[in-house]
PDB file of C-alpha atoms in Angstrom:
ATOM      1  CA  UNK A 300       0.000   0.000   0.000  1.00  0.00           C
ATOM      2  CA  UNK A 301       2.906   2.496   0.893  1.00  0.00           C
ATOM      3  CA  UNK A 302       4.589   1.943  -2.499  1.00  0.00           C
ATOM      4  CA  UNK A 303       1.153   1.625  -4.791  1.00  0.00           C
ATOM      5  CA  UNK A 304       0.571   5.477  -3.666  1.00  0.00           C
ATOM      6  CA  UNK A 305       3.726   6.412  -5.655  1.00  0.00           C
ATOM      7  CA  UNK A 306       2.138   4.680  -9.261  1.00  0.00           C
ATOM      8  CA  UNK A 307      -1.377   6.093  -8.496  1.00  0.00           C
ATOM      9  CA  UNK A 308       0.345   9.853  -8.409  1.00  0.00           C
ATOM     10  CA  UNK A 309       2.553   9.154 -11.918  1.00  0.00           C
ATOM     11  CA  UNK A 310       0.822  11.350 -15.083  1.00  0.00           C
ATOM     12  CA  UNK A 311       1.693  13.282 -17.359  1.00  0.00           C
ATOM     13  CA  UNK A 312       2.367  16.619 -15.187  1.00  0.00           C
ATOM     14  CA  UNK A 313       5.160  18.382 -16.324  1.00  0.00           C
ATOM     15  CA  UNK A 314       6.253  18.215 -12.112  1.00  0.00           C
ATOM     16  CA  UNK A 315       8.904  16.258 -11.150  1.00  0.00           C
ATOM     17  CA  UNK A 316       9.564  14.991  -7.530  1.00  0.00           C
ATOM     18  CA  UNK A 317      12.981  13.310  -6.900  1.00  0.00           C
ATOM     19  CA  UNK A 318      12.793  11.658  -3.410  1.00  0.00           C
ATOM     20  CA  UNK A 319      13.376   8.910  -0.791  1.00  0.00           C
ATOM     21  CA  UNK A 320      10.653   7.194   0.252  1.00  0.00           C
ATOM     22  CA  UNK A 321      12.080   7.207   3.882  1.00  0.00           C
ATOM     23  CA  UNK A 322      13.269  10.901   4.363  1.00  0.00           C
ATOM     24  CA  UNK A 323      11.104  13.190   7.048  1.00  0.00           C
ATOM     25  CA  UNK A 324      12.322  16.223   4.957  1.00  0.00           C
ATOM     26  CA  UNK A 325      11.259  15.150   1.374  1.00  0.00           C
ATOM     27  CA  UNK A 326       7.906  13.602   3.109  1.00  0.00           C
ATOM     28  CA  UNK A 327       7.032  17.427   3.772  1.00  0.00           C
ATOM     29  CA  UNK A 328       7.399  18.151   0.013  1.00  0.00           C
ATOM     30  CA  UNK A 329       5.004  15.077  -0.601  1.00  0.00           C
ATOM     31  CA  UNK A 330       2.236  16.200   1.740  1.00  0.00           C
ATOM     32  CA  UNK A 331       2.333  19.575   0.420  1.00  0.00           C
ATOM     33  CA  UNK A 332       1.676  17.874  -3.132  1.00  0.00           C
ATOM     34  CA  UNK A 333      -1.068  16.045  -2.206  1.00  0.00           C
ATOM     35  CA  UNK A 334      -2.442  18.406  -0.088  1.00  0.00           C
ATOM     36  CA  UNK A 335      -3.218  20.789  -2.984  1.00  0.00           C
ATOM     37  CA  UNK A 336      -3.671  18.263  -5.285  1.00  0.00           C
ATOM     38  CA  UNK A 337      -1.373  19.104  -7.804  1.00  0.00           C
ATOM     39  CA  UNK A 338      -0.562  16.237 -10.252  1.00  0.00           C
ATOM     40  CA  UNK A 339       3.392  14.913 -10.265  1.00  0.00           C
ATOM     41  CA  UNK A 340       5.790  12.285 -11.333  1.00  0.00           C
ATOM     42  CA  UNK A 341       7.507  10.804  -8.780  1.00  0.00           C
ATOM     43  CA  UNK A 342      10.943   9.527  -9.220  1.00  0.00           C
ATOM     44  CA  UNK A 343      12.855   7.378  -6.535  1.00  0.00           C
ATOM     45  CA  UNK A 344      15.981   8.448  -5.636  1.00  0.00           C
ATOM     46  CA  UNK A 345      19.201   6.395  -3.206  1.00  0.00           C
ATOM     47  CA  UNK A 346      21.083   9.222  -1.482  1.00  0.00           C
ATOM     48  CA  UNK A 347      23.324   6.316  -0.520  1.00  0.00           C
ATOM     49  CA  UNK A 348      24.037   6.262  -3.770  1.00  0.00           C
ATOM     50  CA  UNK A 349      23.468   9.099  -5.941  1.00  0.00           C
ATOM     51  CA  UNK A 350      23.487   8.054  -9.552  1.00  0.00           C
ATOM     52  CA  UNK A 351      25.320  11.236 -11.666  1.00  0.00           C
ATOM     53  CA  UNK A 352      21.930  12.197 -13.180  1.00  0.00           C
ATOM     54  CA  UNK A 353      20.585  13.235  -9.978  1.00  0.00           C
ATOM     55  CA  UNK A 354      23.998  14.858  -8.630  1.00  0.00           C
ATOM     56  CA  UNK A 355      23.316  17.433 -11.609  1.00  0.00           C
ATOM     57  CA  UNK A 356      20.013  18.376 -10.405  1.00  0.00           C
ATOM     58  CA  UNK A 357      21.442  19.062  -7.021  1.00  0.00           C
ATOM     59  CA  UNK A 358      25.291  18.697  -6.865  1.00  0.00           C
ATOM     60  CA  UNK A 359      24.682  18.609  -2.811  1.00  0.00           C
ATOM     61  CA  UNK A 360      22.776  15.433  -3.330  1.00  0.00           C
ATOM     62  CA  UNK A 361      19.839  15.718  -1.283  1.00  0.00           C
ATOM     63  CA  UNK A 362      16.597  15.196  -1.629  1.00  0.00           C
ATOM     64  CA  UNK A 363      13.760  16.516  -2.170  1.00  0.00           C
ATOM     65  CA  UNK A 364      14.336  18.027  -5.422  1.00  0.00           C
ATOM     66  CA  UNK A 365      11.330  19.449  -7.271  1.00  0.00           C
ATOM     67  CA  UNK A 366      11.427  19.938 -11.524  1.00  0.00           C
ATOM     68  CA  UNK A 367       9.031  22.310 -12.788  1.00  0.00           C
ATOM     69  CA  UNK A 368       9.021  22.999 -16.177  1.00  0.00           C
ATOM     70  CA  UNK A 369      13.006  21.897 -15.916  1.00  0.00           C
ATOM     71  CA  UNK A 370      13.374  24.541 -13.406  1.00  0.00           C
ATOM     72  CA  UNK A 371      15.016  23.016 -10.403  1.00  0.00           C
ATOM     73  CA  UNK A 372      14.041  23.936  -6.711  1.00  0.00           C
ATOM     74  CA  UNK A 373      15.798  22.413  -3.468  1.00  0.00           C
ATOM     75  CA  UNK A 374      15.420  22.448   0.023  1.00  0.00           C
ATOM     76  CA  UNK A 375      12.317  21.241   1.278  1.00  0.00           C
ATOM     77  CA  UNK A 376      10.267  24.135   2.924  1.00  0.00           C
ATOM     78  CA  UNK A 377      11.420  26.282  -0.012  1.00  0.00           C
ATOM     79  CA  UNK A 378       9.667  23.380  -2.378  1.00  0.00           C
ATOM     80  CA  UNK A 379       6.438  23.337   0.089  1.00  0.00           C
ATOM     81  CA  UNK A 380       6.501  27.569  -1.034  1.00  0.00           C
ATOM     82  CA  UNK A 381       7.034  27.283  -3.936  1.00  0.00           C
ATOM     83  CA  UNK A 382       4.084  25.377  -4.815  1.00  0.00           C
ATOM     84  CA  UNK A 383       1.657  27.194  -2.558  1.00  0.00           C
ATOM     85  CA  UNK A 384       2.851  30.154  -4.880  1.00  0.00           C
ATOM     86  CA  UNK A 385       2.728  28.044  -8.238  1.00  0.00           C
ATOM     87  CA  UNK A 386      -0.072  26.500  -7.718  1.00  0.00           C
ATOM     88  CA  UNK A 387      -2.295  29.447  -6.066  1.00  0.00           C
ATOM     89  CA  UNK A 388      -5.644  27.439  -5.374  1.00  0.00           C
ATOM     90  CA  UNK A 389      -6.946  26.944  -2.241  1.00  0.00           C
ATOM     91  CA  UNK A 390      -6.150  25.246   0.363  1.00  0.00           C
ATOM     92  CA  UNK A 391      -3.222  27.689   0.808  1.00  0.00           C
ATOM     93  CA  UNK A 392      -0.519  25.975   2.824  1.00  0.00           C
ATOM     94  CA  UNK A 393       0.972  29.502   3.561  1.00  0.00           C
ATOM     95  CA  UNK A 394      -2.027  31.018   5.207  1.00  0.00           C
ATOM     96  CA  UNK A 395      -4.004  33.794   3.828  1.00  0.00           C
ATOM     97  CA  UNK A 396      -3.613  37.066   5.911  1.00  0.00           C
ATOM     98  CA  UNK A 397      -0.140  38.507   6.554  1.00  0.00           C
ATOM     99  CA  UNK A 398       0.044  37.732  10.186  1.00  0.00           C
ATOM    100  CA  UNK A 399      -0.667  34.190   9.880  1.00  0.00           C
ATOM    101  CA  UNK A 400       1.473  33.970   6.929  1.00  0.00           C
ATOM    102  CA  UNK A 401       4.407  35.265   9.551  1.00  0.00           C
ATOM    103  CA  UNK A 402       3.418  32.944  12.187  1.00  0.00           C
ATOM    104  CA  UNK A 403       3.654  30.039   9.728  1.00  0.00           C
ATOM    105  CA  UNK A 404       6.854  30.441   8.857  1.00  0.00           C
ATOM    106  CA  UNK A 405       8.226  31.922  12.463  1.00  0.00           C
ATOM    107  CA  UNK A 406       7.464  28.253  14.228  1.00  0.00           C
ATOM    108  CA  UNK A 407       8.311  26.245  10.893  1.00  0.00           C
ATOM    109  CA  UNK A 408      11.652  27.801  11.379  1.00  0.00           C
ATOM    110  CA  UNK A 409      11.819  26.934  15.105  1.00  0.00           C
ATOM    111  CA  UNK A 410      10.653  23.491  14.178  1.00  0.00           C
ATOM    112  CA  UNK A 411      13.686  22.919  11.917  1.00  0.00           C
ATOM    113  CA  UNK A 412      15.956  24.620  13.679  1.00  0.00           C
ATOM    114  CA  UNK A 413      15.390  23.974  17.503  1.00  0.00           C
ATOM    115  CA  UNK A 414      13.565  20.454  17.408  1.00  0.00           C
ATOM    116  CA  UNK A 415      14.888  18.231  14.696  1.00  0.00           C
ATOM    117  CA  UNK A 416      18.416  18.866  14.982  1.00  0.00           C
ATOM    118  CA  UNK A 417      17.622  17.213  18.289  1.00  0.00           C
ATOM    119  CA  UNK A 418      15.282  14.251  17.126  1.00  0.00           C
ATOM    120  CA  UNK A 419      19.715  13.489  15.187  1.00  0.00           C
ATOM    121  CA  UNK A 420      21.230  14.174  18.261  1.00  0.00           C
ATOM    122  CA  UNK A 421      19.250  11.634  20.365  1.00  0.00           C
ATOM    123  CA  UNK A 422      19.918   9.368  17.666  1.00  0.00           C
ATOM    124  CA  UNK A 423      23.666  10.081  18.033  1.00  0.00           C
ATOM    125  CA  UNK A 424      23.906  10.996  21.380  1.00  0.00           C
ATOM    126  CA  UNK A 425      26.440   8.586  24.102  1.00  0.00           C
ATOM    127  CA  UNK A 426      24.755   7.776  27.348  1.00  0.00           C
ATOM    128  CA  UNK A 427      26.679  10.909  29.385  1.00  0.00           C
ATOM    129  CA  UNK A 428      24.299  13.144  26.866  1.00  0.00           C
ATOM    130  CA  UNK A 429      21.519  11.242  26.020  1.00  0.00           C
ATOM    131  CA  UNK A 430      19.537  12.979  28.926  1.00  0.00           C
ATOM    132  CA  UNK A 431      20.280  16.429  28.413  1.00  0.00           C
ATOM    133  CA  UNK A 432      19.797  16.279  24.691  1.00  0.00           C
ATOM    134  CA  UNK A 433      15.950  14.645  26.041  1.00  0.00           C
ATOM    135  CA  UNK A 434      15.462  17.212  28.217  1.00  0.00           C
ATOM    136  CA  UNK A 435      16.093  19.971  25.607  1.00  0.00           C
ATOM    137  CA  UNK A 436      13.803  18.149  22.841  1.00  0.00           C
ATOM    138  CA  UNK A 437      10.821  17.725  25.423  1.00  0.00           C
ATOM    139  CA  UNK A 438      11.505  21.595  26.187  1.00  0.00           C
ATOM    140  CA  UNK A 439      11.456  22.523  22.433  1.00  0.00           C
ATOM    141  CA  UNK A 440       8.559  20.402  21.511  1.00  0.00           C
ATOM    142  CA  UNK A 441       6.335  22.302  25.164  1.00  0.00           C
ATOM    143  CA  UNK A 442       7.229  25.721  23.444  1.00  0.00           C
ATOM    144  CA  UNK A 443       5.891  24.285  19.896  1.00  0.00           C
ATOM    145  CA  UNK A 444       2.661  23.234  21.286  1.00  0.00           C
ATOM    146  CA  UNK A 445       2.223  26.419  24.194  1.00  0.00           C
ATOM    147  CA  UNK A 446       2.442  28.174  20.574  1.00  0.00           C
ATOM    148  CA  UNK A 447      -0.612  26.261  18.578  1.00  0.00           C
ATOM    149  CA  UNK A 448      -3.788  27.849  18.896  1.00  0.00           C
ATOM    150  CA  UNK A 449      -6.007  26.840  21.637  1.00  0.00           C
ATOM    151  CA  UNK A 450      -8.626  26.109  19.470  1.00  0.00           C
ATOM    152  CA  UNK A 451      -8.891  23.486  16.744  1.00  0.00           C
ATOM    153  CA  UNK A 452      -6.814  20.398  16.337  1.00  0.00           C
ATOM    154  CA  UNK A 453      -3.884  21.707  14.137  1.00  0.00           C
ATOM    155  CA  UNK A 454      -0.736  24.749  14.845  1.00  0.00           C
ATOM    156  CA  UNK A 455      -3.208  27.340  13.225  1.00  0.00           C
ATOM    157  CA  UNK A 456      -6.486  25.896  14.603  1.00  0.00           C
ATOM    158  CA  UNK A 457      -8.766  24.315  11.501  1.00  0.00           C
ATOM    159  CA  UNK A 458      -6.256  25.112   9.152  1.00  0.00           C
ATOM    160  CA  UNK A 459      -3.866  22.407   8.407  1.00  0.00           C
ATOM    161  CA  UNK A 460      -0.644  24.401   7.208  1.00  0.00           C
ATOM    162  CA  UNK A 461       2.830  25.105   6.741  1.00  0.00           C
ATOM    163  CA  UNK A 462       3.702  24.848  10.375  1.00  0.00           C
ATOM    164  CA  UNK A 463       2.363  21.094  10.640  1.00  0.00           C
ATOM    165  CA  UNK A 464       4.194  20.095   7.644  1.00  0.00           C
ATOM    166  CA  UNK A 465       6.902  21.050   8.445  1.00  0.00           C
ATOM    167  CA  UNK A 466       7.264  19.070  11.756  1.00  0.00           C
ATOM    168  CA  UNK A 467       5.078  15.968  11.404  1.00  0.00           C
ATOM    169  CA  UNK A 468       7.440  13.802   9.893  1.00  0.00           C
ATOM    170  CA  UNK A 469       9.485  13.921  13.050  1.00  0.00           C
ATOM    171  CA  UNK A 470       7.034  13.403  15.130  1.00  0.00           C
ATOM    172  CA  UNK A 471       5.806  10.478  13.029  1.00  0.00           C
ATOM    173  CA  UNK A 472       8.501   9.057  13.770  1.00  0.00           C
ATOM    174  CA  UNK A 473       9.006   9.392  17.654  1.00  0.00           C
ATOM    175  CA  UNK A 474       8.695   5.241  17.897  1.00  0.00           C
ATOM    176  CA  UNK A 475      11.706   5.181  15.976  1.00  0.00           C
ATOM    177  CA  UNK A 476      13.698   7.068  19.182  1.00  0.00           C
ATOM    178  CA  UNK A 477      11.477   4.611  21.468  1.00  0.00           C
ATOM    179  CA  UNK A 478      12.908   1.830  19.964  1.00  0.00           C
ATOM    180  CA  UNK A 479      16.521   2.934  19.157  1.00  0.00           C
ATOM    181  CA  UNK A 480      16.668   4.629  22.459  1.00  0.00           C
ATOM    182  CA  UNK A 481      14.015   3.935  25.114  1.00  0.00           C
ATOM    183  CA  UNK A 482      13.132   7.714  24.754  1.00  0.00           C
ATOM    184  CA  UNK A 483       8.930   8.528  25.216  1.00  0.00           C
ATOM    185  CA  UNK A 484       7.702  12.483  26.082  1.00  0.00           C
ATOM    186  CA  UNK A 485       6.167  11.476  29.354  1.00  0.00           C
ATOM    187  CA  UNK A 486       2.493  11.835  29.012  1.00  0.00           C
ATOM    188  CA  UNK A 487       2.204  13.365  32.329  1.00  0.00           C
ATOM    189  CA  UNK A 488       3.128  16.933  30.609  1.00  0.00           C
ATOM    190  CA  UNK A 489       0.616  19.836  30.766  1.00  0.00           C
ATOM    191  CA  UNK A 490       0.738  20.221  27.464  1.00  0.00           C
ATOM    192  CA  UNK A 491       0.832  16.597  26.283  1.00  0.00           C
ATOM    193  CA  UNK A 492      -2.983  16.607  25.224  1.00  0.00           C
ATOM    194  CA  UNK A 493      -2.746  19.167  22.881  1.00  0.00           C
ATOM    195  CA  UNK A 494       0.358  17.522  21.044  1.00  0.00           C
ATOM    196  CA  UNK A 495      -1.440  13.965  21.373  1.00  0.00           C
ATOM    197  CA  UNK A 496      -4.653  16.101  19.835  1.00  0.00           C
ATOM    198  CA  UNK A 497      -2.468  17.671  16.744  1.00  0.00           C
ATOM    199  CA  UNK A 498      -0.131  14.379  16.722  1.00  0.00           C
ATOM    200  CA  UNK A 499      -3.371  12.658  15.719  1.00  0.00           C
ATOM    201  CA  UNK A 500      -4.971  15.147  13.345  1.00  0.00           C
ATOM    202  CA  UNK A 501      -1.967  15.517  11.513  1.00  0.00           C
ATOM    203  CA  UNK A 502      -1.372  11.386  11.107  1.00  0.00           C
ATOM    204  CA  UNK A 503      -5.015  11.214  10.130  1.00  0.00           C
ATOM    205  CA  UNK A 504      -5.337  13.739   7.461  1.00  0.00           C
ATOM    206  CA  UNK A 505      -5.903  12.370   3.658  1.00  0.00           C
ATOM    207  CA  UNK A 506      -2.714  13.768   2.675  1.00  0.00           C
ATOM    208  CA  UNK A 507      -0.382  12.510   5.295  1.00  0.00           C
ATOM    209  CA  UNK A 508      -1.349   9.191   5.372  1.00  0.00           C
ATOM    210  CA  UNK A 509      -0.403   8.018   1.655  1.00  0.00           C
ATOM    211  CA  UNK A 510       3.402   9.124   3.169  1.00  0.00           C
ATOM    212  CA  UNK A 511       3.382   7.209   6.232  1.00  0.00           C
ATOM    213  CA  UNK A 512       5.824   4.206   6.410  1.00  0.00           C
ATOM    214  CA  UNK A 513       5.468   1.456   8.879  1.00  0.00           C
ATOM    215  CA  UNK A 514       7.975   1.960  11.970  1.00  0.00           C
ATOM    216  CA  UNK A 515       9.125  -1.630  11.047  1.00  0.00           C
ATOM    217  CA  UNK A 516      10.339   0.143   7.913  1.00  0.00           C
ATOM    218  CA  UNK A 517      12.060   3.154   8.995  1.00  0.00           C
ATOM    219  CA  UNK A 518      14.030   1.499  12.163  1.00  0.00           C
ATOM    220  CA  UNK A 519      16.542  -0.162   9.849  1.00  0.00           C
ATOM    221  CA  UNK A 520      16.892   3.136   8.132  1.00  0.00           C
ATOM    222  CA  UNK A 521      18.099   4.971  11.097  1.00  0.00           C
ATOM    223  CA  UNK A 522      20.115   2.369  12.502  1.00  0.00           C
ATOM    224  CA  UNK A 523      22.403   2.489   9.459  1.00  0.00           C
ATOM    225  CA  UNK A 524      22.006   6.397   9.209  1.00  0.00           C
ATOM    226  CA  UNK A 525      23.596   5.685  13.009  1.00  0.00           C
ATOM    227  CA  UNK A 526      26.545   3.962  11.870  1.00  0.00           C
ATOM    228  CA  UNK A 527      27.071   6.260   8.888  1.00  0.00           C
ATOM    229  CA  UNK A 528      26.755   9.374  11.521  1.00  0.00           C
TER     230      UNK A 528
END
Protein backbone atom coordinates (compact mmCIF):
# COMPACT_ATOMS: atom_id res chain seq x y z
CA UNK A 1 0.00 0.00 0.00
CA UNK A 2 2.91 2.50 0.89
CA UNK A 3 4.59 1.94 -2.50
CA UNK A 4 1.15 1.62 -4.79
CA UNK A 5 0.57 5.48 -3.67
CA UNK A 6 3.73 6.41 -5.66
CA UNK A 7 2.14 4.68 -9.26
CA UNK A 8 -1.38 6.09 -8.50
CA UNK A 9 0.34 9.85 -8.41
CA UNK A 10 2.55 9.15 -11.92
CA UNK A 11 0.82 11.35 -15.08
CA UNK A 12 1.69 13.28 -17.36
CA UNK A 13 2.37 16.62 -15.19
CA UNK A 14 5.16 18.38 -16.32
CA UNK A 15 6.25 18.22 -12.11
CA UNK A 16 8.90 16.26 -11.15
CA UNK A 17 9.56 14.99 -7.53
CA UNK A 18 12.98 13.31 -6.90
CA UNK A 19 12.79 11.66 -3.41
CA UNK A 20 13.38 8.91 -0.79
CA UNK A 21 10.65 7.19 0.25
CA UNK A 22 12.08 7.21 3.88
CA UNK A 23 13.27 10.90 4.36
CA UNK A 24 11.10 13.19 7.05
CA UNK A 25 12.32 16.22 4.96
CA UNK A 26 11.26 15.15 1.37
CA UNK A 27 7.91 13.60 3.11
CA UNK A 28 7.03 17.43 3.77
CA UNK A 29 7.40 18.15 0.01
CA UNK A 30 5.00 15.08 -0.60
CA UNK A 31 2.24 16.20 1.74
CA UNK A 32 2.33 19.58 0.42
CA UNK A 33 1.68 17.87 -3.13
CA UNK A 34 -1.07 16.04 -2.21
CA UNK A 35 -2.44 18.41 -0.09
CA UNK A 36 -3.22 20.79 -2.98
CA UNK A 37 -3.67 18.26 -5.28
CA UNK A 38 -1.37 19.10 -7.80
CA UNK A 39 -0.56 16.24 -10.25
CA UNK A 40 3.39 14.91 -10.26
CA UNK A 41 5.79 12.29 -11.33
CA UNK A 42 7.51 10.80 -8.78
CA UNK A 43 10.94 9.53 -9.22
CA UNK A 44 12.85 7.38 -6.54
CA UNK A 45 15.98 8.45 -5.64
CA UNK A 46 19.20 6.40 -3.21
CA UNK A 47 21.08 9.22 -1.48
CA UNK A 48 23.32 6.32 -0.52
CA UNK A 49 24.04 6.26 -3.77
CA UNK A 50 23.47 9.10 -5.94
CA UNK A 51 23.49 8.05 -9.55
CA UNK A 52 25.32 11.24 -11.67
CA UNK A 53 21.93 12.20 -13.18
CA UNK A 54 20.58 13.23 -9.98
CA UNK A 55 24.00 14.86 -8.63
CA UNK A 56 23.32 17.43 -11.61
CA UNK A 57 20.01 18.38 -10.40
CA UNK A 58 21.44 19.06 -7.02
CA UNK A 59 25.29 18.70 -6.86
CA UNK A 60 24.68 18.61 -2.81
CA UNK A 61 22.78 15.43 -3.33
CA UNK A 62 19.84 15.72 -1.28
CA UNK A 63 16.60 15.20 -1.63
CA UNK A 64 13.76 16.52 -2.17
CA UNK A 65 14.34 18.03 -5.42
CA UNK A 66 11.33 19.45 -7.27
CA UNK A 67 11.43 19.94 -11.52
CA UNK A 68 9.03 22.31 -12.79
CA UNK A 69 9.02 23.00 -16.18
CA UNK A 70 13.01 21.90 -15.92
CA UNK A 71 13.37 24.54 -13.41
CA UNK A 72 15.02 23.02 -10.40
CA UNK A 73 14.04 23.94 -6.71
CA UNK A 74 15.80 22.41 -3.47
CA UNK A 75 15.42 22.45 0.02
CA UNK A 76 12.32 21.24 1.28
CA UNK A 77 10.27 24.14 2.92
CA UNK A 78 11.42 26.28 -0.01
CA UNK A 79 9.67 23.38 -2.38
CA UNK A 80 6.44 23.34 0.09
CA UNK A 81 6.50 27.57 -1.03
CA UNK A 82 7.03 27.28 -3.94
CA UNK A 83 4.08 25.38 -4.81
CA UNK A 84 1.66 27.19 -2.56
CA UNK A 85 2.85 30.15 -4.88
CA UNK A 86 2.73 28.04 -8.24
CA UNK A 87 -0.07 26.50 -7.72
CA UNK A 88 -2.30 29.45 -6.07
CA UNK A 89 -5.64 27.44 -5.37
CA UNK A 90 -6.95 26.94 -2.24
CA UNK A 91 -6.15 25.25 0.36
CA UNK A 92 -3.22 27.69 0.81
CA UNK A 93 -0.52 25.98 2.82
CA UNK A 94 0.97 29.50 3.56
CA UNK A 95 -2.03 31.02 5.21
CA UNK A 96 -4.00 33.79 3.83
CA UNK A 97 -3.61 37.07 5.91
CA UNK A 98 -0.14 38.51 6.55
CA UNK A 99 0.04 37.73 10.19
CA UNK A 100 -0.67 34.19 9.88
CA UNK A 101 1.47 33.97 6.93
CA UNK A 102 4.41 35.27 9.55
CA UNK A 103 3.42 32.94 12.19
CA UNK A 104 3.65 30.04 9.73
CA UNK A 105 6.85 30.44 8.86
CA UNK A 106 8.23 31.92 12.46
CA UNK A 107 7.46 28.25 14.23
CA UNK A 108 8.31 26.25 10.89
CA UNK A 109 11.65 27.80 11.38
CA UNK A 110 11.82 26.93 15.10
CA UNK A 111 10.65 23.49 14.18
CA UNK A 112 13.69 22.92 11.92
CA UNK A 113 15.96 24.62 13.68
CA UNK A 114 15.39 23.97 17.50
CA UNK A 115 13.57 20.45 17.41
CA UNK A 116 14.89 18.23 14.70
CA UNK A 117 18.42 18.87 14.98
CA UNK A 118 17.62 17.21 18.29
CA UNK A 119 15.28 14.25 17.13
CA UNK A 120 19.72 13.49 15.19
CA UNK A 121 21.23 14.17 18.26
CA UNK A 122 19.25 11.63 20.37
CA UNK A 123 19.92 9.37 17.67
CA UNK A 124 23.67 10.08 18.03
CA UNK A 125 23.91 11.00 21.38
CA UNK A 126 26.44 8.59 24.10
CA UNK A 127 24.75 7.78 27.35
CA UNK A 128 26.68 10.91 29.39
CA UNK A 129 24.30 13.14 26.87
CA UNK A 130 21.52 11.24 26.02
CA UNK A 131 19.54 12.98 28.93
CA UNK A 132 20.28 16.43 28.41
CA UNK A 133 19.80 16.28 24.69
CA UNK A 134 15.95 14.64 26.04
CA UNK A 135 15.46 17.21 28.22
CA UNK A 136 16.09 19.97 25.61
CA UNK A 137 13.80 18.15 22.84
CA UNK A 138 10.82 17.72 25.42
CA UNK A 139 11.51 21.60 26.19
CA UNK A 140 11.46 22.52 22.43
CA UNK A 141 8.56 20.40 21.51
CA UNK A 142 6.33 22.30 25.16
CA UNK A 143 7.23 25.72 23.44
CA UNK A 144 5.89 24.29 19.90
CA UNK A 145 2.66 23.23 21.29
CA UNK A 146 2.22 26.42 24.19
CA UNK A 147 2.44 28.17 20.57
CA UNK A 148 -0.61 26.26 18.58
CA UNK A 149 -3.79 27.85 18.90
CA UNK A 150 -6.01 26.84 21.64
CA UNK A 151 -8.63 26.11 19.47
CA UNK A 152 -8.89 23.49 16.74
CA UNK A 153 -6.81 20.40 16.34
CA UNK A 154 -3.88 21.71 14.14
CA UNK A 155 -0.74 24.75 14.85
CA UNK A 156 -3.21 27.34 13.22
CA UNK A 157 -6.49 25.90 14.60
CA UNK A 158 -8.77 24.32 11.50
CA UNK A 159 -6.26 25.11 9.15
CA UNK A 160 -3.87 22.41 8.41
CA UNK A 161 -0.64 24.40 7.21
CA UNK A 162 2.83 25.10 6.74
CA UNK A 163 3.70 24.85 10.37
CA UNK A 164 2.36 21.09 10.64
CA UNK A 165 4.19 20.10 7.64
CA UNK A 166 6.90 21.05 8.44
CA UNK A 167 7.26 19.07 11.76
CA UNK A 168 5.08 15.97 11.40
CA UNK A 169 7.44 13.80 9.89
CA UNK A 170 9.48 13.92 13.05
CA UNK A 171 7.03 13.40 15.13
CA UNK A 172 5.81 10.48 13.03
CA UNK A 173 8.50 9.06 13.77
CA UNK A 174 9.01 9.39 17.65
CA UNK A 175 8.70 5.24 17.90
CA UNK A 176 11.71 5.18 15.98
CA UNK A 177 13.70 7.07 19.18
CA UNK A 178 11.48 4.61 21.47
CA UNK A 179 12.91 1.83 19.96
CA UNK A 180 16.52 2.93 19.16
CA UNK A 181 16.67 4.63 22.46
CA UNK A 182 14.01 3.93 25.11
CA UNK A 183 13.13 7.71 24.75
CA UNK A 184 8.93 8.53 25.22
CA UNK A 185 7.70 12.48 26.08
CA UNK A 186 6.17 11.48 29.35
CA UNK A 187 2.49 11.83 29.01
CA UNK A 188 2.20 13.36 32.33
CA UNK A 189 3.13 16.93 30.61
CA UNK A 190 0.62 19.84 30.77
CA UNK A 191 0.74 20.22 27.46
CA UNK A 192 0.83 16.60 26.28
CA UNK A 193 -2.98 16.61 25.22
CA UNK A 194 -2.75 19.17 22.88
CA UNK A 195 0.36 17.52 21.04
CA UNK A 196 -1.44 13.96 21.37
CA UNK A 197 -4.65 16.10 19.84
CA UNK A 198 -2.47 17.67 16.74
CA UNK A 199 -0.13 14.38 16.72
CA UNK A 200 -3.37 12.66 15.72
CA UNK A 201 -4.97 15.15 13.34
CA UNK A 202 -1.97 15.52 11.51
CA UNK A 203 -1.37 11.39 11.11
CA UNK A 204 -5.01 11.21 10.13
CA UNK A 205 -5.34 13.74 7.46
CA UNK A 206 -5.90 12.37 3.66
CA UNK A 207 -2.71 13.77 2.67
CA UNK A 208 -0.38 12.51 5.30
CA UNK A 209 -1.35 9.19 5.37
CA UNK A 210 -0.40 8.02 1.66
CA UNK A 211 3.40 9.12 3.17
CA UNK A 212 3.38 7.21 6.23
CA UNK A 213 5.82 4.21 6.41
CA UNK A 214 5.47 1.46 8.88
CA UNK A 215 7.97 1.96 11.97
CA UNK A 216 9.12 -1.63 11.05
CA UNK A 217 10.34 0.14 7.91
CA UNK A 218 12.06 3.15 8.99
CA UNK A 219 14.03 1.50 12.16
CA UNK A 220 16.54 -0.16 9.85
CA UNK A 221 16.89 3.14 8.13
CA UNK A 222 18.10 4.97 11.10
CA UNK A 223 20.11 2.37 12.50
CA UNK A 224 22.40 2.49 9.46
CA UNK A 225 22.01 6.40 9.21
CA UNK A 226 23.60 5.68 13.01
CA UNK A 227 26.54 3.96 11.87
CA UNK A 228 27.07 6.26 8.89
CA UNK A 229 26.76 9.37 11.52
Amino acid sequence: MFIACFFLKMSDSSLRFASAWYCPFAQRLWIALLEKGIPFKYEEIDPYNKTEEFLKLNPRGLVPVLIHDDKIICESAVCVEYIDEAWPQKPKIMMEQPYDKAQVRIWGDYATSKIIPLFYSILRSDPENLGETQKSFVENIGSFVKAMSPTGNFFMGDSFSFVDMMLIPWMQRLPVLKHIKSFEIPSDIDWYPRFQKWLTACLNRESVKPTLAGVEKLIPVFEKFIKKH
